[in-house]
Tab-separated table of C-alpha atoms and ligand atoms in Angstrom:
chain	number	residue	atom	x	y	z
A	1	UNK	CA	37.736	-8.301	-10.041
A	2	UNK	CA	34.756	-8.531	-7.190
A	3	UNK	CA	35.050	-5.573	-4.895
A	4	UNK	CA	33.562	-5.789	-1.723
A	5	UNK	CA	30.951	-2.597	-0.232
A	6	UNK	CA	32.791	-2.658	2.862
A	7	UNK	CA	36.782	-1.640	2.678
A	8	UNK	CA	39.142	-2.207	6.328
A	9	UNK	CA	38.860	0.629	8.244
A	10	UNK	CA	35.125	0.006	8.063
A	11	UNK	CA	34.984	-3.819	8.845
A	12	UNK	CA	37.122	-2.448	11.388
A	13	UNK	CA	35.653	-0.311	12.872
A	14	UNK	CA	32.005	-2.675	12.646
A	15	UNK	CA	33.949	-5.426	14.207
A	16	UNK	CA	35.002	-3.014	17.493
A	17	UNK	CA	31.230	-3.735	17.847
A	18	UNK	CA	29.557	-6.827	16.110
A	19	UNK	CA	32.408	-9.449	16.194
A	20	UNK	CA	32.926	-12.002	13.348
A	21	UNK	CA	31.892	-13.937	11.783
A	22	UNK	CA	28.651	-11.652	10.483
A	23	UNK	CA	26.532	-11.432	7.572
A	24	UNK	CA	26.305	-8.015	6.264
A	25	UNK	CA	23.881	-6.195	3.227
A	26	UNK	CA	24.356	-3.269	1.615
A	27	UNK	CA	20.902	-1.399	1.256
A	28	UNK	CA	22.417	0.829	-1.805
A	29	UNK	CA	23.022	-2.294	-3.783
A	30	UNK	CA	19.970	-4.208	-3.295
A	31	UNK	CA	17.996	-0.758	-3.872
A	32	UNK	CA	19.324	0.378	-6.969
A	33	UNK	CA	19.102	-3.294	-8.261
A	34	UNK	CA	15.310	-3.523	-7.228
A	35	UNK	CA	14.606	-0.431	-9.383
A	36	UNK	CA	16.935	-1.721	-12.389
A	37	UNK	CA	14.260	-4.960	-12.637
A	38	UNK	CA	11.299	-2.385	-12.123
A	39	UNK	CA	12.931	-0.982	-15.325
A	40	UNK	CA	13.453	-3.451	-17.395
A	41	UNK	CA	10.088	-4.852	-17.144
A	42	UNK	CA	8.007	-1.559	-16.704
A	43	UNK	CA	6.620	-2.510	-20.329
A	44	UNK	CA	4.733	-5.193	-18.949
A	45	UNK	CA	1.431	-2.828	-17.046
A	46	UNK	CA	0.716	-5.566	-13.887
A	47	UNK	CA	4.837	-6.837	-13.364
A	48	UNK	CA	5.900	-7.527	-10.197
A	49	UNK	CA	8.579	-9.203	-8.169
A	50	UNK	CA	7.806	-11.408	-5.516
A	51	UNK	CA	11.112	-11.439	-3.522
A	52	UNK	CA	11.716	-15.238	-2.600
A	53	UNK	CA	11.403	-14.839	0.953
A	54	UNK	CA	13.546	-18.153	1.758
A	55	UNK	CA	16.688	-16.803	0.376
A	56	UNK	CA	17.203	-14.135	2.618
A	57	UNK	CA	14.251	-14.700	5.191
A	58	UNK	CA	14.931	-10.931	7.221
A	59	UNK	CA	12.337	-8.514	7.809
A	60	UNK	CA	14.541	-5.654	7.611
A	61	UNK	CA	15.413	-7.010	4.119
A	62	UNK	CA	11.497	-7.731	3.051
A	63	UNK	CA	10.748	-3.893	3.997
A	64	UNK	CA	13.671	-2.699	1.920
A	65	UNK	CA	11.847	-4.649	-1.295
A	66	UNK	CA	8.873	-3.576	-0.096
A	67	UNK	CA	9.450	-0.193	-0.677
A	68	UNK	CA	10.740	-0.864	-3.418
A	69	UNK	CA	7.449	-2.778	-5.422
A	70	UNK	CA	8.635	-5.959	-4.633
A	71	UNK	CA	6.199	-8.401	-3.168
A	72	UNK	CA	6.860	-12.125	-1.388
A	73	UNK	CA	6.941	-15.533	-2.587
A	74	UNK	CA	6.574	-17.829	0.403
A	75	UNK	CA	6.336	-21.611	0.397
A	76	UNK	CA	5.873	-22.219	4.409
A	77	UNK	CA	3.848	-21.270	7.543
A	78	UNK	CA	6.812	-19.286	9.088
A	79	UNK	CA	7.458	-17.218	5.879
A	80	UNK	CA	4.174	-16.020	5.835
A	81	UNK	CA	4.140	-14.940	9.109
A	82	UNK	CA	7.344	-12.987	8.881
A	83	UNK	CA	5.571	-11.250	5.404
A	84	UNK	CA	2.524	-10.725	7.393
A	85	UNK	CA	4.775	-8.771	9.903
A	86	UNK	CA	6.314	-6.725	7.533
A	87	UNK	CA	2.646	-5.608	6.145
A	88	UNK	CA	2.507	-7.628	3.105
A	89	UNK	CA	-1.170	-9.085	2.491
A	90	UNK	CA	-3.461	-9.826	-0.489
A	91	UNK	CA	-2.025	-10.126	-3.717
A	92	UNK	CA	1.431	-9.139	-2.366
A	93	UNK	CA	1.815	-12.485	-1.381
A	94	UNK	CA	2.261	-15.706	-3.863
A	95	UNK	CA	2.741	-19.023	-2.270
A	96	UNK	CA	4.477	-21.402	-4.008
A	97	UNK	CA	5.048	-24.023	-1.364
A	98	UNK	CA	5.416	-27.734	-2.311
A	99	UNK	CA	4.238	-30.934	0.188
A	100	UNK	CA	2.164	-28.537	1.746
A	101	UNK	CA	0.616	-28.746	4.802
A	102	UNK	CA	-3.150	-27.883	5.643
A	103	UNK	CA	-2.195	-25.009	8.162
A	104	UNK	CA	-0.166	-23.668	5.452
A	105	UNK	CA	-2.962	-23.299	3.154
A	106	UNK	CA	-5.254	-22.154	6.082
A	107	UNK	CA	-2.712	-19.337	6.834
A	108	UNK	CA	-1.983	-18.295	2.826
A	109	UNK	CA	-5.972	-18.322	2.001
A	110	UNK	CA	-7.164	-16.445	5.419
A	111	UNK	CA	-4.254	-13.722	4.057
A	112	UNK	CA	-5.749	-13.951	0.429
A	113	UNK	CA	-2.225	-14.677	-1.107
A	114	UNK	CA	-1.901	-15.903	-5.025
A	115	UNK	CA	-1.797	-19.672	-4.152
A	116	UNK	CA	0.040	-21.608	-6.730
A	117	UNK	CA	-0.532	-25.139	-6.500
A	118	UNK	CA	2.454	-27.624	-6.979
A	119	UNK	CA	0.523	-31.165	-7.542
A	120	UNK	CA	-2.393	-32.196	-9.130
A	121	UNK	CA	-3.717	-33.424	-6.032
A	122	UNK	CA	-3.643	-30.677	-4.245
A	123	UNK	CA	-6.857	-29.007	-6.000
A	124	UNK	CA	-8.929	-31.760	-4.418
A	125	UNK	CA	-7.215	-31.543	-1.178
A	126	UNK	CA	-7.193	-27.166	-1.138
A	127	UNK	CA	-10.539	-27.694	-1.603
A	128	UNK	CA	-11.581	-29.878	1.063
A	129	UNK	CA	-9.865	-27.252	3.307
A	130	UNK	CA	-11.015	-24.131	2.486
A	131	UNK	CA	-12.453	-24.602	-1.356
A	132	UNK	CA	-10.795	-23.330	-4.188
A	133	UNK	CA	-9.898	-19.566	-4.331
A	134	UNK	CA	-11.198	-17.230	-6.979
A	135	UNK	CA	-7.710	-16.585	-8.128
A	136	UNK	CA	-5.631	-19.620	-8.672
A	137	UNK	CA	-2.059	-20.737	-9.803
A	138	UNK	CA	-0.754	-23.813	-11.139
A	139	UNK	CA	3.078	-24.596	-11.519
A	140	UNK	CA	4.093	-26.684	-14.620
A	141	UNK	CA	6.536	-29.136	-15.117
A	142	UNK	CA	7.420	-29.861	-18.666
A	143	UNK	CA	10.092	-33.025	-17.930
A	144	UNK	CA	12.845	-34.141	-19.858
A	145	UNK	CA	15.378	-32.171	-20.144
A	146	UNK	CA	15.622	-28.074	-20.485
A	147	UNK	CA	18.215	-27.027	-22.799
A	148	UNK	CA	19.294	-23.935	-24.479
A	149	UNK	CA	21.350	-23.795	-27.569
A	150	UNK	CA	22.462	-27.363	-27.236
A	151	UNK	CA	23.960	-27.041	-24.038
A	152	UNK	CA	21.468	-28.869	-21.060
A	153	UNK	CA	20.742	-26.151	-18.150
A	154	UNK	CA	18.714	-28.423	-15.630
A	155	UNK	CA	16.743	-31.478	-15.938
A	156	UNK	CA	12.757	-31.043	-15.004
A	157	UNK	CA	12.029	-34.664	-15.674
A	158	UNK	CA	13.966	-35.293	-12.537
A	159	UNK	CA	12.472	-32.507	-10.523
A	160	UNK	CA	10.104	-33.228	-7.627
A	161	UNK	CA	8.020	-29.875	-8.217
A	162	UNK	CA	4.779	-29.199	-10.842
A	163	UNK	CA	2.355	-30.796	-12.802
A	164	UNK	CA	2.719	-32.436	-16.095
A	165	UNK	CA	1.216	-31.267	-18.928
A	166	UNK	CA	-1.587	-33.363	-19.174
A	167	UNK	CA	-2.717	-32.909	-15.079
A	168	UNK	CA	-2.217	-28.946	-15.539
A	169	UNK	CA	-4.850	-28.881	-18.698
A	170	UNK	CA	-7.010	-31.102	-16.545
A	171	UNK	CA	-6.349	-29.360	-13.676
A	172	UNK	CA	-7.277	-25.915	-14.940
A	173	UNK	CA	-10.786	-27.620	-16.198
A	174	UNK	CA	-11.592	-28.648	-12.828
A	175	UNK	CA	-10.702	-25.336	-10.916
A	176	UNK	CA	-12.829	-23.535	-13.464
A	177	UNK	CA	-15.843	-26.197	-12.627
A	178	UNK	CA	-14.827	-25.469	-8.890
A	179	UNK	CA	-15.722	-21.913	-9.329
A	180	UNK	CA	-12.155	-20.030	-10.004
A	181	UNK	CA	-12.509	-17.264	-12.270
A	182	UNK	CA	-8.639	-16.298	-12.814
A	183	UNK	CA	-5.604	-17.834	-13.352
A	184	UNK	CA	-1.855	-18.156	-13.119
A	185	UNK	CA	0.500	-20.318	-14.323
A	186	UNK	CA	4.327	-20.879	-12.421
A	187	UNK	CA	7.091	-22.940	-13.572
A	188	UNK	CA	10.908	-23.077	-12.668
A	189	UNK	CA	13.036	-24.900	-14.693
A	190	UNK	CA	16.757	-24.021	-14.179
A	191	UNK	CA	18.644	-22.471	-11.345
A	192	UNK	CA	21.064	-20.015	-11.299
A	193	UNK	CA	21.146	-19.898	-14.755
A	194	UNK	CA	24.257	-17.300	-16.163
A	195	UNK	CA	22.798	-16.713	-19.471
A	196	UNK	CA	19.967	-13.790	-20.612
A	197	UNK	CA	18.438	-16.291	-22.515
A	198	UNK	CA	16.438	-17.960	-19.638
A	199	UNK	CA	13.991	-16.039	-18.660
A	200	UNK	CA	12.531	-15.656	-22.461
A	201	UNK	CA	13.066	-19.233	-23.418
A	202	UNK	CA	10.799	-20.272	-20.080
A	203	UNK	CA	8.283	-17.509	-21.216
A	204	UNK	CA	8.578	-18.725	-24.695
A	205	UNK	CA	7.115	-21.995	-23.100
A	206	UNK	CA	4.836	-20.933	-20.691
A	207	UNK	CA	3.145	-18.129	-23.234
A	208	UNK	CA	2.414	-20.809	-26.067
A	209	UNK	CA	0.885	-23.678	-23.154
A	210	UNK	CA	-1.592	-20.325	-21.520
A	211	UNK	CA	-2.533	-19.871	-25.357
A	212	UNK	CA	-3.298	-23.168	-25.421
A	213	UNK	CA	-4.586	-23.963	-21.724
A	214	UNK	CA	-6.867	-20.755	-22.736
A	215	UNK	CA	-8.261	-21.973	-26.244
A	216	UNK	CA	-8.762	-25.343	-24.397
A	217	UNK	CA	-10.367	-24.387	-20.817
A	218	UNK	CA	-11.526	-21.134	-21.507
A	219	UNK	CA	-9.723	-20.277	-18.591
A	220	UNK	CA	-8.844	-16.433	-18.107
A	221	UNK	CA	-5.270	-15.753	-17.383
A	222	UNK	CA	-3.856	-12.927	-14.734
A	223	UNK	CA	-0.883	-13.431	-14.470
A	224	UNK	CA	1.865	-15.921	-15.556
A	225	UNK	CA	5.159	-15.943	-12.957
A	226	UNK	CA	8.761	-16.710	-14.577
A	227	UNK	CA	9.693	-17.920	-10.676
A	228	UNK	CA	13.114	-17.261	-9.702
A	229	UNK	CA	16.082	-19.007	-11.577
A	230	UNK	CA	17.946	-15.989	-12.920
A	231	UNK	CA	21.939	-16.398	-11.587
A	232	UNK	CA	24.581	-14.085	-10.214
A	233	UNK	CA	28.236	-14.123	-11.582
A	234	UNK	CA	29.755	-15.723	-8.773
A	235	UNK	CA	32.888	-16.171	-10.416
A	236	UNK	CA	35.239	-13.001	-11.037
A	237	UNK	CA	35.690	-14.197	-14.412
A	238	UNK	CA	32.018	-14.482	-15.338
A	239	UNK	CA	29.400	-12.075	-17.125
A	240	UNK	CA	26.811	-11.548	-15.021
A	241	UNK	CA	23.138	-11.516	-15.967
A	242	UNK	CA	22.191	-8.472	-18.113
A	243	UNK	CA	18.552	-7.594	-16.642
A	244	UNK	CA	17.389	-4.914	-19.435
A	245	UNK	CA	18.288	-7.315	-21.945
A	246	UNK	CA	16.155	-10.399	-20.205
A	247	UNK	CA	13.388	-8.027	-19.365
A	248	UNK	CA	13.574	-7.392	-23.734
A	249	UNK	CA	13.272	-10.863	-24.431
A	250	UNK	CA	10.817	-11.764	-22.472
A	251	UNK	CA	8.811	-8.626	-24.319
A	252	UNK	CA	10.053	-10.164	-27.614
A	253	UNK	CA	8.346	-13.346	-26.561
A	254	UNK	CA	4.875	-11.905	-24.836
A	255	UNK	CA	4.661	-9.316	-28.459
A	256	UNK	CA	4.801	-12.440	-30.801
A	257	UNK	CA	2.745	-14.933	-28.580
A	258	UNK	CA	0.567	-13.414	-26.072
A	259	UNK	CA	-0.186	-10.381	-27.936
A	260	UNK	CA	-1.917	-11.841	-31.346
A	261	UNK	CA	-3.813	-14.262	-29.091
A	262	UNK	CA	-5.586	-11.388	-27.264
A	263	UNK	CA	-3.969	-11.809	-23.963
A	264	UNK	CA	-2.087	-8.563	-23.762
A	265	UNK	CA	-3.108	-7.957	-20.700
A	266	UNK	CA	-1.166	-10.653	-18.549
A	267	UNK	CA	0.546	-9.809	-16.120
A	268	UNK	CA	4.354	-11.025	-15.485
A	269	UNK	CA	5.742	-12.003	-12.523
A	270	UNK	CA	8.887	-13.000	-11.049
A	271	UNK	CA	9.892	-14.688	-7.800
A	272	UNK	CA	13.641	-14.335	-7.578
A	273	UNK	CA	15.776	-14.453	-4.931
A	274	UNK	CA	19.202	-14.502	-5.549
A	275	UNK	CA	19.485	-11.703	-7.826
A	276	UNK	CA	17.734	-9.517	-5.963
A	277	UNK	CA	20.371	-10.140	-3.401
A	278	UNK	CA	23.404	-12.695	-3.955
A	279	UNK	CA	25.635	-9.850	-4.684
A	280	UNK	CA	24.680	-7.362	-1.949
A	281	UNK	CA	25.598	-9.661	0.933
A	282	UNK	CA	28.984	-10.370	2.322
A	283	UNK	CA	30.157	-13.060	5.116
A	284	UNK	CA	32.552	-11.442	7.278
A	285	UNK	CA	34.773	-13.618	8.953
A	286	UNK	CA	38.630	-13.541	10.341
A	287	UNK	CA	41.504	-16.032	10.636
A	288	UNK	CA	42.167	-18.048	13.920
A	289	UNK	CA	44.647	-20.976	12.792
A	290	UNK	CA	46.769	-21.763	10.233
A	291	UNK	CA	48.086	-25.773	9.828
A	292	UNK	CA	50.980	-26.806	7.764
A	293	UNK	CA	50.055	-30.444	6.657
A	294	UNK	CA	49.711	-32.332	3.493
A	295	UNK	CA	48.001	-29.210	2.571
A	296	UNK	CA	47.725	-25.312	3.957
A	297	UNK	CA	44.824	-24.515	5.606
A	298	UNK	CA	43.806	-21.395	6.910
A	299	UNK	CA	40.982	-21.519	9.583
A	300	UNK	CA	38.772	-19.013	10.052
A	301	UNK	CA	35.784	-18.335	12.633
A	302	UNK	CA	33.039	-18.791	10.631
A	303	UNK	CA	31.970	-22.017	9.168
A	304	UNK	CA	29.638	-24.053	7.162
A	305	UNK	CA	26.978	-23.541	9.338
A	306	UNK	CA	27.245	-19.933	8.384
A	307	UNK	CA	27.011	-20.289	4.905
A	308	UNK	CA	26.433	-23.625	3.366
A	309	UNK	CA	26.831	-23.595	-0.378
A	310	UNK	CA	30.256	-24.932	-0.610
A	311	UNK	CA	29.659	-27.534	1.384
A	312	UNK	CA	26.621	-28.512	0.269
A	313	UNK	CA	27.457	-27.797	-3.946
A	314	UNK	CA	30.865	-27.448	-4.215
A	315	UNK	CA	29.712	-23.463	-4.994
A	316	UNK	CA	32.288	-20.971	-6.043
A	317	UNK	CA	32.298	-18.099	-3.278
A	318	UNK	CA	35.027	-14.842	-3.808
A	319	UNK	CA	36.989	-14.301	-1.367
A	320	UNK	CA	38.744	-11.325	-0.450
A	321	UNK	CA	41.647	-10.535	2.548
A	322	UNK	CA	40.431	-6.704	2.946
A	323	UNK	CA	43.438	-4.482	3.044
A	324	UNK	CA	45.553	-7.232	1.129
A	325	UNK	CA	43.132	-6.559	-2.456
A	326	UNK	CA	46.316	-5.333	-4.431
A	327	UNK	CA	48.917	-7.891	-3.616
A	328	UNK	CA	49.844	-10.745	-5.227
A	329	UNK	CA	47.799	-13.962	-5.079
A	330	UNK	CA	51.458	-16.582	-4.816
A	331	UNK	CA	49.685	-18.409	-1.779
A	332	UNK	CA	47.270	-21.609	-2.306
A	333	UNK	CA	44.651	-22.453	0.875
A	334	UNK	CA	42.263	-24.909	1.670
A	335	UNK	CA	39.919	-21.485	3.640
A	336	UNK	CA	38.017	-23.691	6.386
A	337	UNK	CA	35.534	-23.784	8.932
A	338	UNK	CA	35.749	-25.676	12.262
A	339	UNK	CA	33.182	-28.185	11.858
A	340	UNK	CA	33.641	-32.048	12.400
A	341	UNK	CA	33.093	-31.893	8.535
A	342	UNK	CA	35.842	-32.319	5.682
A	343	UNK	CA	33.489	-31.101	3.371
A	344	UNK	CA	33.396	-27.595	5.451
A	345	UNK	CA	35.729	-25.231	3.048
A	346	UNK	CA	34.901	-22.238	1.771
A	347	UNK	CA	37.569	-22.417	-0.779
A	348	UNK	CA	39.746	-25.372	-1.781
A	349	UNK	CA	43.250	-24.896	-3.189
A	350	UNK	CA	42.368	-20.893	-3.385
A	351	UNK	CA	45.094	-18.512	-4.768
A	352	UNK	CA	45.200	-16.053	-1.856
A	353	UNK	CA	47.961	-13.191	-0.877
A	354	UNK	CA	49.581	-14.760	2.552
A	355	UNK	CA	47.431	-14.792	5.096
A	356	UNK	CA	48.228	-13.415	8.930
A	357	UNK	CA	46.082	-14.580	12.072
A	358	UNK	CA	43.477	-11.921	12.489
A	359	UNK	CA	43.024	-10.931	8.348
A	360	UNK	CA	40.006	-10.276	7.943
A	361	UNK	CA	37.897	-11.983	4.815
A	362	UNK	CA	35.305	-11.103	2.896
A	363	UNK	CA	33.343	-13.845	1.486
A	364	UNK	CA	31.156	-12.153	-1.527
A	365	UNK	CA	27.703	-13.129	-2.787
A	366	UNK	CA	26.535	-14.416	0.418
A	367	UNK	CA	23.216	-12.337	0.140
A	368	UNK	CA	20.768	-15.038	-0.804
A	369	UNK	CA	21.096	-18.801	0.283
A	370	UNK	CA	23.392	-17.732	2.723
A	371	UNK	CA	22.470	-16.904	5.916
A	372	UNK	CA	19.619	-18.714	5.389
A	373	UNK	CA	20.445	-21.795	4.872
A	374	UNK	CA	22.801	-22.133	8.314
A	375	UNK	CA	22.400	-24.437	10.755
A	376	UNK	CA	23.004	-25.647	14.400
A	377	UNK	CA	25.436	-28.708	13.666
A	378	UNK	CA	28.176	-28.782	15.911
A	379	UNK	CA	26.540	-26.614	18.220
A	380	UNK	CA	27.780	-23.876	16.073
A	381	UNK	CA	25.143	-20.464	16.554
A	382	UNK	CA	23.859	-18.541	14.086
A	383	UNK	CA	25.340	-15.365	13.060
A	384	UNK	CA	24.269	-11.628	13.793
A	385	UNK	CA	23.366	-10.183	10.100
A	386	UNK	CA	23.706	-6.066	9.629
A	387	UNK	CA	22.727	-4.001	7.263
A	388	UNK	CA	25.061	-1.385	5.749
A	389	UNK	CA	22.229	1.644	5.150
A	390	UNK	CA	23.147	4.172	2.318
A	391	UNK	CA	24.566	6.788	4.839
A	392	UNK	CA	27.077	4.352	5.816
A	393	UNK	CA	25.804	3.681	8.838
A	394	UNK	CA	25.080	0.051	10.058
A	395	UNK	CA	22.239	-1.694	11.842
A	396	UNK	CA	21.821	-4.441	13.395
A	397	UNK	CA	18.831	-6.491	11.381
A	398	UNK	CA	19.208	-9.607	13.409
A	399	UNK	CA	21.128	-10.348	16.587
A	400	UNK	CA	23.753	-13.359	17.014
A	401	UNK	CA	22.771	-16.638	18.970
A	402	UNK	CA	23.425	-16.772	22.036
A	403	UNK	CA	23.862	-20.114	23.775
A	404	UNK	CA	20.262	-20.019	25.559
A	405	UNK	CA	18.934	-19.522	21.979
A	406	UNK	CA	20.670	-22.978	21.147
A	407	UNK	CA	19.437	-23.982	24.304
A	408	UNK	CA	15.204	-22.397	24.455
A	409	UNK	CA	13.973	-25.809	22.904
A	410	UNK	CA	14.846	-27.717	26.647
A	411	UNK	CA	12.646	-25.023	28.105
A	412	UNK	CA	10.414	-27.566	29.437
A	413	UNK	CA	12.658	-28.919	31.193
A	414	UNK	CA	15.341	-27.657	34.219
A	415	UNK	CA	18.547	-28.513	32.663
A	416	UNK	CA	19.688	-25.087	31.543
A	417	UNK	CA	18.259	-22.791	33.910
A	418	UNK	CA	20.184	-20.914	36.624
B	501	PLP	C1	13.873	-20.988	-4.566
B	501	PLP	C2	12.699	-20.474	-5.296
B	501	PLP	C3	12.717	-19.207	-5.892
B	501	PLP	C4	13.943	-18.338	-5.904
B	501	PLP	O1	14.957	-18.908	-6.609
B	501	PLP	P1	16.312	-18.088	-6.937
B	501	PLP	O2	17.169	-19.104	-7.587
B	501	PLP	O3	16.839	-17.604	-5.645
B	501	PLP	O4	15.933	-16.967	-7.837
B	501	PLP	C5	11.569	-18.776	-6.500
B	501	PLP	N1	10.440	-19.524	-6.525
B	501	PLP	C6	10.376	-20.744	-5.970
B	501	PLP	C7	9.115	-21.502	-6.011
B	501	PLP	C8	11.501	-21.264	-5.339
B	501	PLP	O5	11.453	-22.487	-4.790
């Protein structure tokens, strides 16, 4: 059973005035989940999140985490702007960006943000632009394949991001010579990965190669960052992630490796994004259409350009007709959007209680890689997004396009002024 944070009588009432289709958070949730990962990795003295800024890319959002310990991960020119805004500077700020441009670099060094180089190259190229920070970060690649017990999770050897293992030894030798003094080492190696064991198996791997990178560079370690990775249950049928028990095995792992190599003081850090918010964002949308074919569809007013993941995976997202949670599930629905697009359904062949024009849905987990992904196609606008604060009252965090918004671009021109 998924339960959403809003019931009827309150998308109700929020609808009277932000109409569907929205994007709504629930500060509570992502609050109380921010200080459960504070928990369960308060063993480790210099931990912190960096909140994945591209997942859920709101200021209102980033000042929530904020207060909450969290700092950013960006990876482009825009998202460190917005985390600029919102007061983050310094150290607050990794930057794990990948092809990146030189004013991206200009802006991350000028704001003195843990830079975490993605390529080999790059150190030569950083370094022609603004020379090589004191503090620097490296992201690894291992390639081949990434498997726990047997069963393959992702597959690095195909993945576009990190250095190999040879470049990143190399590559640490050469920042030292360059003048850094401290160090970090990134990887990512599976995403949304269901299982506790992630997180400790990737430390398992990064903890032995610092031991080693540090017997063979004599580099100095700060800080070694897990990324982000760690998966909601967006299934009702799944177990979700159990966050004390990763935050334990990662422990397990630093005790037995970092420890008896005299690196006890590292510091860990994360970068996730959607489980610091998946769960505590719902797309609210209602029925307009229903169409007897071949099939039953039921058409609703929000659409792929909303929330992409189905579309663009084949992603699992809950749905739920609020008011209709306790009867029976006897009807089947393709649940689709109105683009141009077969591929734009939010559910295919869903077990749903019959749907009336004007139910109103619930589409859970939509907090990270939601919103954020969305798009213009179609000329369809962007969404307003709220936020559901813990009195219960809601705010508007970001407004809905309007069609000048779709329209600013051509502001060079006449065409769309009256
Ligand atoms: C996307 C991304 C994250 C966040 O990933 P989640 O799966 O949302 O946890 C973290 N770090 C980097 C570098 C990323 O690209």
């Amino acid at each position: 059973m998924k339960t959403p944070f809003i019931n009827k009588e309150q998308a109700e009432s929020i609808i009277k005035q932000y109409p569907t289709p929205f994007h709504i958070y629930d500060e509570k949730g992502i609050r109380e989940n921010a200080r459960r990962v504070q928990k369960a990795f308060a063993w480790n003295k210099g931990f912190k999140e960096y909140f994945a800024v591209k997942a859920t890319p709101n200021p209102f959002i980033l000042k929530i985490l904020k207060e909450e310990g969290c700092g950013v991960d960006c990876s482009s020119y825009t998202e460190l702007l917005m985390s600029r805004a919102c007061g983050f500077s310094g150290e607050e700020i990794m930057f794990s960006s990948n092809v990146t441009p030189a004013e991206d670099y200009l802006l991350a060094r000028e704001l003195g943000a843990n830079i975490n180089l993605d390529d080999f190259t790059h150190i030569d190229y950083l370094d022609r632009l603004c020379g090589i920070p004191k503090l620097i970060c490296c992201r690894y690649n291992p390639g081949g394949k990434f498997e726990m017990h047997n069963q393959i999770m992702d597959n690095p050897g195909d993945a576009k991001y990190g250095f190999t293992k040879s470049q990143i030894i190399e590559g640490f030798k050469i920042l030292k010579a360059k003048g850094a003094e401290q160090f970090g080492l990134h990887s990512f190696l599976a995403s949304n990965t269901v299982t506790d064991e992630y997180y400790p198996k990737l430390a398992e791997i990064l903890f032995e190669l610092a031991v080693e990178i540090q017997k063979e560079t004599g580099c100095k370690f700060k800080f070694i960052n897990l990324s982000g990775g760690v998966g909601i249950a967006y299934r009702p049928d799944q177990r979700g992630n159990d966050i004390m028990k990763i935050g334990e095995g990662v422990r397990e792992a630093y005790e037995r490796i970092l420890i008896p190599n005299g690196m006890g003081d590292v510091a860990i850090y994360t970068e996730m994004g959607r489980f610091m918010l998946a769960p505590y964002g719902h797309l609210v949308t209602k029925v307009l259409h229903f169409k007897h074919i071949y099939k039953e569809y039921a058409g609703v007013d929000a659409c792929a350009a909303n929330l992409m993941r189905p579309a663009m995976y084949g992603a699992y997202h809950h749905i739920t007709v609020l008011g209709k949670e306790d009867l029976p599930c006897d009807r089947v629905y393709d649940v689709t959007g109105g683009l141009c697009e077969n591929n734009d359904k939010f559910a295919i062949d869903r077990p749903l209680p019959e749907l009336e024009v004007g139910d109103i849905l619930v589409i859970h987990d939509t907090g990270a890689h939601g919103f954020a992904m969305g798009y213009n196609y179609n000329g369809k606008l962007r969404s307003a997004e709220l936020l559901l604060r813990e009195d219960n009252s809601v705010q508007l965090i970001r407004r809905a396009e309007t069609p000048s918004d779709y329209f600013a671009t051509f502001d060079f021109c006449d065409l769309f002024k009256k």
